PDB file of C-alpha atoms in Angstrom:
ATOM      1  CA  UNK A   4       3.383  11.347 -10.901  1.00 67.00           C
ATOM      2  CA  UNK A   5       4.159   7.970 -12.461  1.00 75.00           C
ATOM      3  CA  UNK A   6       7.378   6.125 -11.722  1.00 80.00           C
ATOM      4  CA  UNK A   7       9.373   5.682 -14.927  1.00 82.00           C
ATOM      5  CA  UNK A   8      11.655   2.694 -15.395  1.00 80.00           C
ATOM      6  CA  UNK A   9      14.239   2.848 -18.181  1.00 82.00           C
ATOM      7  CA  UNK A  10      14.964  -0.333 -20.133  1.00 82.00           C
ATOM      8  CA  UNK A  11      17.069  -1.020 -23.193  1.00 88.00           C
ATOM      9  CA  UNK A  12      13.855  -1.078 -25.238  1.00 93.00           C
ATOM     10  CA  UNK A  13      12.305   2.126 -23.897  1.00 92.00           C
ATOM     11  CA  UNK A  14      10.424   3.375 -20.865  1.00 90.00           C
ATOM     12  CA  UNK A  15       7.840   1.785 -18.619  1.00 87.00           C
ATOM     13  CA  UNK A  16       5.695   4.192 -16.602  1.00 89.00           C
ATOM     14  CA  UNK A  17       3.938   2.860 -13.516  1.00 90.00           C
ATOM     15  CA  UNK A  18       1.128   5.063 -12.174  1.00 91.00           C
ATOM     16  CA  UNK A  19       0.824   5.862  -8.474  1.00 91.00           C
ATOM     17  CA  UNK A  20      -2.546   4.077  -8.435  1.00 90.00           C
ATOM     18  CA  UNK A  21      -0.908   0.849  -9.629  1.00 92.00           C
ATOM     19  CA  UNK A  22       1.660   1.036  -6.835  1.00 94.00           C
ATOM     20  CA  UNK A  23      -1.046   1.839  -4.250  1.00 93.00           C
ATOM     21  CA  UNK A  24      -3.310  -0.969  -5.472  1.00 92.00           C
ATOM     22  CA  UNK A  25      -0.468  -3.505  -5.475  1.00 95.00           C
ATOM     23  CA  UNK A  26       0.638  -2.470  -1.983  1.00 96.00           C
ATOM     24  CA  UNK A  27      -2.954  -2.658  -0.738  1.00 94.00           C
ATOM     25  CA  UNK A  28      -3.471  -6.175  -2.098  1.00 94.00           C
ATOM     26  CA  UNK A  29      -0.165  -7.329  -0.594  1.00 96.00           C
ATOM     27  CA  UNK A  30      -1.060  -5.892   2.809  1.00 96.00           C
ATOM     28  CA  UNK A  31      -4.555  -7.417   2.794  1.00 94.00           C
ATOM     29  CA  UNK A  32      -3.066 -10.894   2.408  1.00 95.00           C
ATOM     30  CA  UNK A  33      -1.240 -10.602   5.738  1.00 96.00           C
ATOM     31  CA  UNK A  34      -2.575 -12.298   8.836  1.00 96.00           C
ATOM     32  CA  UNK A  35      -3.556  -9.950  11.638  1.00 97.00           C
ATOM     33  CA  UNK A  36      -4.723  -7.140   9.368  1.00 96.00           C
ATOM     34  CA  UNK A  37      -8.397  -6.315   9.935  1.00 94.00           C
ATOM     35  CA  UNK A  38      -8.747  -3.499   7.388  1.00 92.00           C
ATOM     36  CA  UNK A  39      -7.041  -0.657   5.640  1.00 91.00           C
ATOM     37  CA  UNK A  40      -7.870   2.717   7.212  1.00 89.00           C
ATOM     38  CA  UNK A  41      -9.260   5.365   4.901  1.00 82.00           C
ATOM     39  CA  UNK A  42      -7.178   8.498   4.352  1.00 74.00           C
ATOM     40  CA  UNK A  43      -9.525  10.033   1.773  1.00 64.00           C
ATOM     41  CA  UNK A  44     -12.885   9.422   3.376  1.00 59.00           C
ATOM     42  CA  UNK A  45     -15.077  11.147   0.788  1.00 56.00           C
ATOM     43  CA  UNK A  46     -13.489   9.398  -2.193  1.00 56.00           C
ATOM     44  CA  UNK A  47     -13.378   6.021  -0.442  1.00 58.00           C
ATOM     45  CA  UNK A  48     -17.003   6.345   0.693  1.00 58.00           C
ATOM     46  CA  UNK A  49     -18.187   7.164  -2.833  1.00 55.00           C
ATOM     47  CA  UNK A  50     -16.268   4.175  -4.146  1.00 58.00           C
ATOM     48  CA  UNK A  51     -18.068   1.935  -1.638  1.00 58.00           C
ATOM     49  CA  UNK A  52     -21.481   3.449  -2.456  1.00 57.00           C
ATOM     50  CA  UNK A  53     -21.034   2.619  -6.134  1.00 55.00           C
ATOM     51  CA  UNK A  54     -20.000  -0.930  -5.238  1.00 59.00           C
ATOM     52  CA  UNK A  55     -16.452  -0.743  -6.516  1.00 58.00           C
ATOM     53  CA  UNK A  56     -13.525  -2.433  -4.822  1.00 65.00           C
ATOM     54  CA  UNK A  57     -10.829  -0.055  -3.568  1.00 71.00           C
ATOM     55  CA  UNK A  58      -7.613  -1.978  -2.822  1.00 75.00           C
ATOM     56  CA  UNK A  59      -5.613   1.265  -2.734  1.00 82.00           C
ATOM     57  CA  UNK A  60      -7.580   2.423   0.299  1.00 87.00           C
ATOM     58  CA  UNK A  61      -5.274   3.393   3.135  1.00 92.00           C
ATOM     59  CA  UNK A  62      -2.199   3.607   0.898  1.00 94.00           C
ATOM     60  CA  UNK A  63      -0.391   6.816   0.005  1.00 94.00           C
ATOM     61  CA  UNK A  64       2.425   6.859  -2.552  1.00 94.00           C
ATOM     62  CA  UNK A  65       4.929   9.718  -2.666  1.00 94.00           C
ATOM     63  CA  UNK A  66       7.960  10.424  -4.814  1.00 90.00           C
ATOM     64  CA  UNK A  67      10.547  12.760  -3.278  1.00 87.00           C
ATOM     65  CA  UNK A  68      14.083  13.361  -4.539  1.00 86.00           C
ATOM     66  CA  UNK A  69      13.848  10.364  -6.853  1.00 82.00           C
ATOM     67  CA  UNK A  70      12.830   8.041  -4.007  1.00 90.00           C
ATOM     68  CA  UNK A  71       9.595   6.110  -3.620  1.00 93.00           C
ATOM     69  CA  UNK A  72       7.861   6.314  -0.237  1.00 96.00           C
ATOM     70  CA  UNK A  73       4.799   4.224   0.621  1.00 97.00           C
ATOM     71  CA  UNK A  74       2.586   4.943   3.638  1.00 97.00           C
ATOM     72  CA  UNK A  75       0.071   2.328   4.781  1.00 97.00           C
ATOM     73  CA  UNK A  76      -2.704   3.122   7.262  1.00 96.00           C
ATOM     74  CA  UNK A  77      -4.021  -0.056   8.852  1.00 96.00           C
ATOM     75  CA  UNK A  78      -6.394  -1.483  11.446  1.00 95.00           C
ATOM     76  CA  UNK A  79      -5.212  -4.659  13.185  1.00 97.00           C
ATOM     77  CA  UNK A  80      -7.168  -7.447  14.843  1.00 97.00           C
ATOM     78  CA  UNK A  81      -7.313  -7.514  18.623  1.00 97.00           C
ATOM     79  CA  UNK A  82      -4.763  -9.835  20.221  1.00 97.00           C
ATOM     80  CA  UNK A  83      -2.170  -9.881  17.455  1.00 98.00           C
ATOM     81  CA  UNK A  84       1.389  -8.726  17.946  1.00 98.00           C
ATOM     82  CA  UNK A  85       1.241  -5.307  16.298  1.00 98.00           C
ATOM     83  CA  UNK A  86       4.989  -5.077  15.666  1.00 98.00           C
ATOM     84  CA  UNK A  87       5.162  -8.502  13.999  1.00 98.00           C
ATOM     85  CA  UNK A  88       2.063  -7.778  11.928  1.00 98.00           C
ATOM     86  CA  UNK A  89       3.558  -4.473  10.740  1.00 98.00           C
ATOM     87  CA  UNK A  90       6.877  -6.158   9.887  1.00 98.00           C
ATOM     88  CA  UNK A  91       5.092  -8.890   7.928  1.00 98.00           C
ATOM     89  CA  UNK A  92       3.129  -6.284   5.986  1.00 98.00           C
ATOM     90  CA  UNK A  93       6.276  -4.237   5.320  1.00 98.00           C
ATOM     91  CA  UNK A  94       8.185  -7.288   4.029  1.00 98.00           C
ATOM     92  CA  UNK A  95       5.327  -8.486   1.837  1.00 98.00           C
ATOM     93  CA  UNK A  96       4.714  -5.035   0.325  1.00 98.00           C
ATOM     94  CA  UNK A  97       8.433  -4.505  -0.319  1.00 98.00           C
ATOM     95  CA  UNK A  98       8.783  -7.908  -1.984  1.00 97.00           C
ATOM     96  CA  UNK A  99       5.726  -7.407  -4.176  1.00 96.00           C
ATOM     97  CA  UNK A 100       6.690  -3.908  -5.300  1.00 96.00           C
ATOM     98  CA  UNK A 101      10.323  -4.868  -5.934  1.00 94.00           C
ATOM     99  CA  UNK A 102       9.731  -8.211  -7.601  1.00 94.00           C
ATOM    100  CA  UNK A 103       6.413  -7.828  -9.387  1.00 89.00           C
ATOM    101  CA  UNK A 104       6.005  -4.128 -10.148  1.00 88.00           C
ATOM    102  CA  UNK A 105       9.708  -3.403 -10.552  1.00 87.00           C
ATOM    103  CA  UNK A 106       9.954  -0.422  -8.207  1.00 90.00           C
ATOM    104  CA  UNK A 107      12.070  -0.421  -5.063  1.00 92.00           C
ATOM    105  CA  UNK A 108      10.533   1.668  -2.279  1.00 95.00           C
ATOM    106  CA  UNK A 109      12.983   3.622  -0.134  1.00 96.00           C
ATOM    107  CA  UNK A 110      10.615   3.610   2.839  1.00 97.00           C
ATOM    108  CA  UNK A 111       7.452   1.754   3.751  1.00 98.00           C
ATOM    109  CA  UNK A 112       5.816   3.471   6.708  1.00 98.00           C
ATOM    110  CA  UNK A 113       3.016   1.738   8.578  1.00 98.00           C
ATOM    111  CA  UNK A 114       0.575   3.695  10.722  1.00 97.00           C
ATOM    112  CA  UNK A 115      -1.727   1.644  12.957  1.00 96.00           C
ATOM    113  CA  UNK A 116      -4.979   3.610  13.115  1.00 94.00           C
ATOM    114  CA  UNK A 117      -7.038   1.233  15.218  1.00 95.00           C
ATOM    115  CA  UNK A 118      -7.748  -2.195  16.651  1.00 97.00           C
ATOM    116  CA  UNK A 119     -10.771  -4.286  15.652  1.00 96.00           C
ATOM    117  CA  UNK A 120     -12.318  -6.292  18.471  1.00 94.00           C
TER     118      UNK A 120
END
């Protein structure tokens, strides 16, 4: 379900995939992040087999009661402060979605799925 933004000139609809891709790119720029964890293993595996990039991997976007909720599933590098890494990712994703895409997420949940050694 796309997020619709009303302007004085009309509507702008932003697809869930755009929000997921933007959030994924923002998260991948953060230090301490090893990878995004797959939530849709079959789809993500097929994407890899065909050689396509999947920046929305590990990102789920939900709209509930008019609010935007973003869930990120991550793998962190061994030895990093997990809390600080998660906070950095949360801040970067929030800034990018608010400033660049024009949507303000109500919640950004981060689920650490593993540690890469």
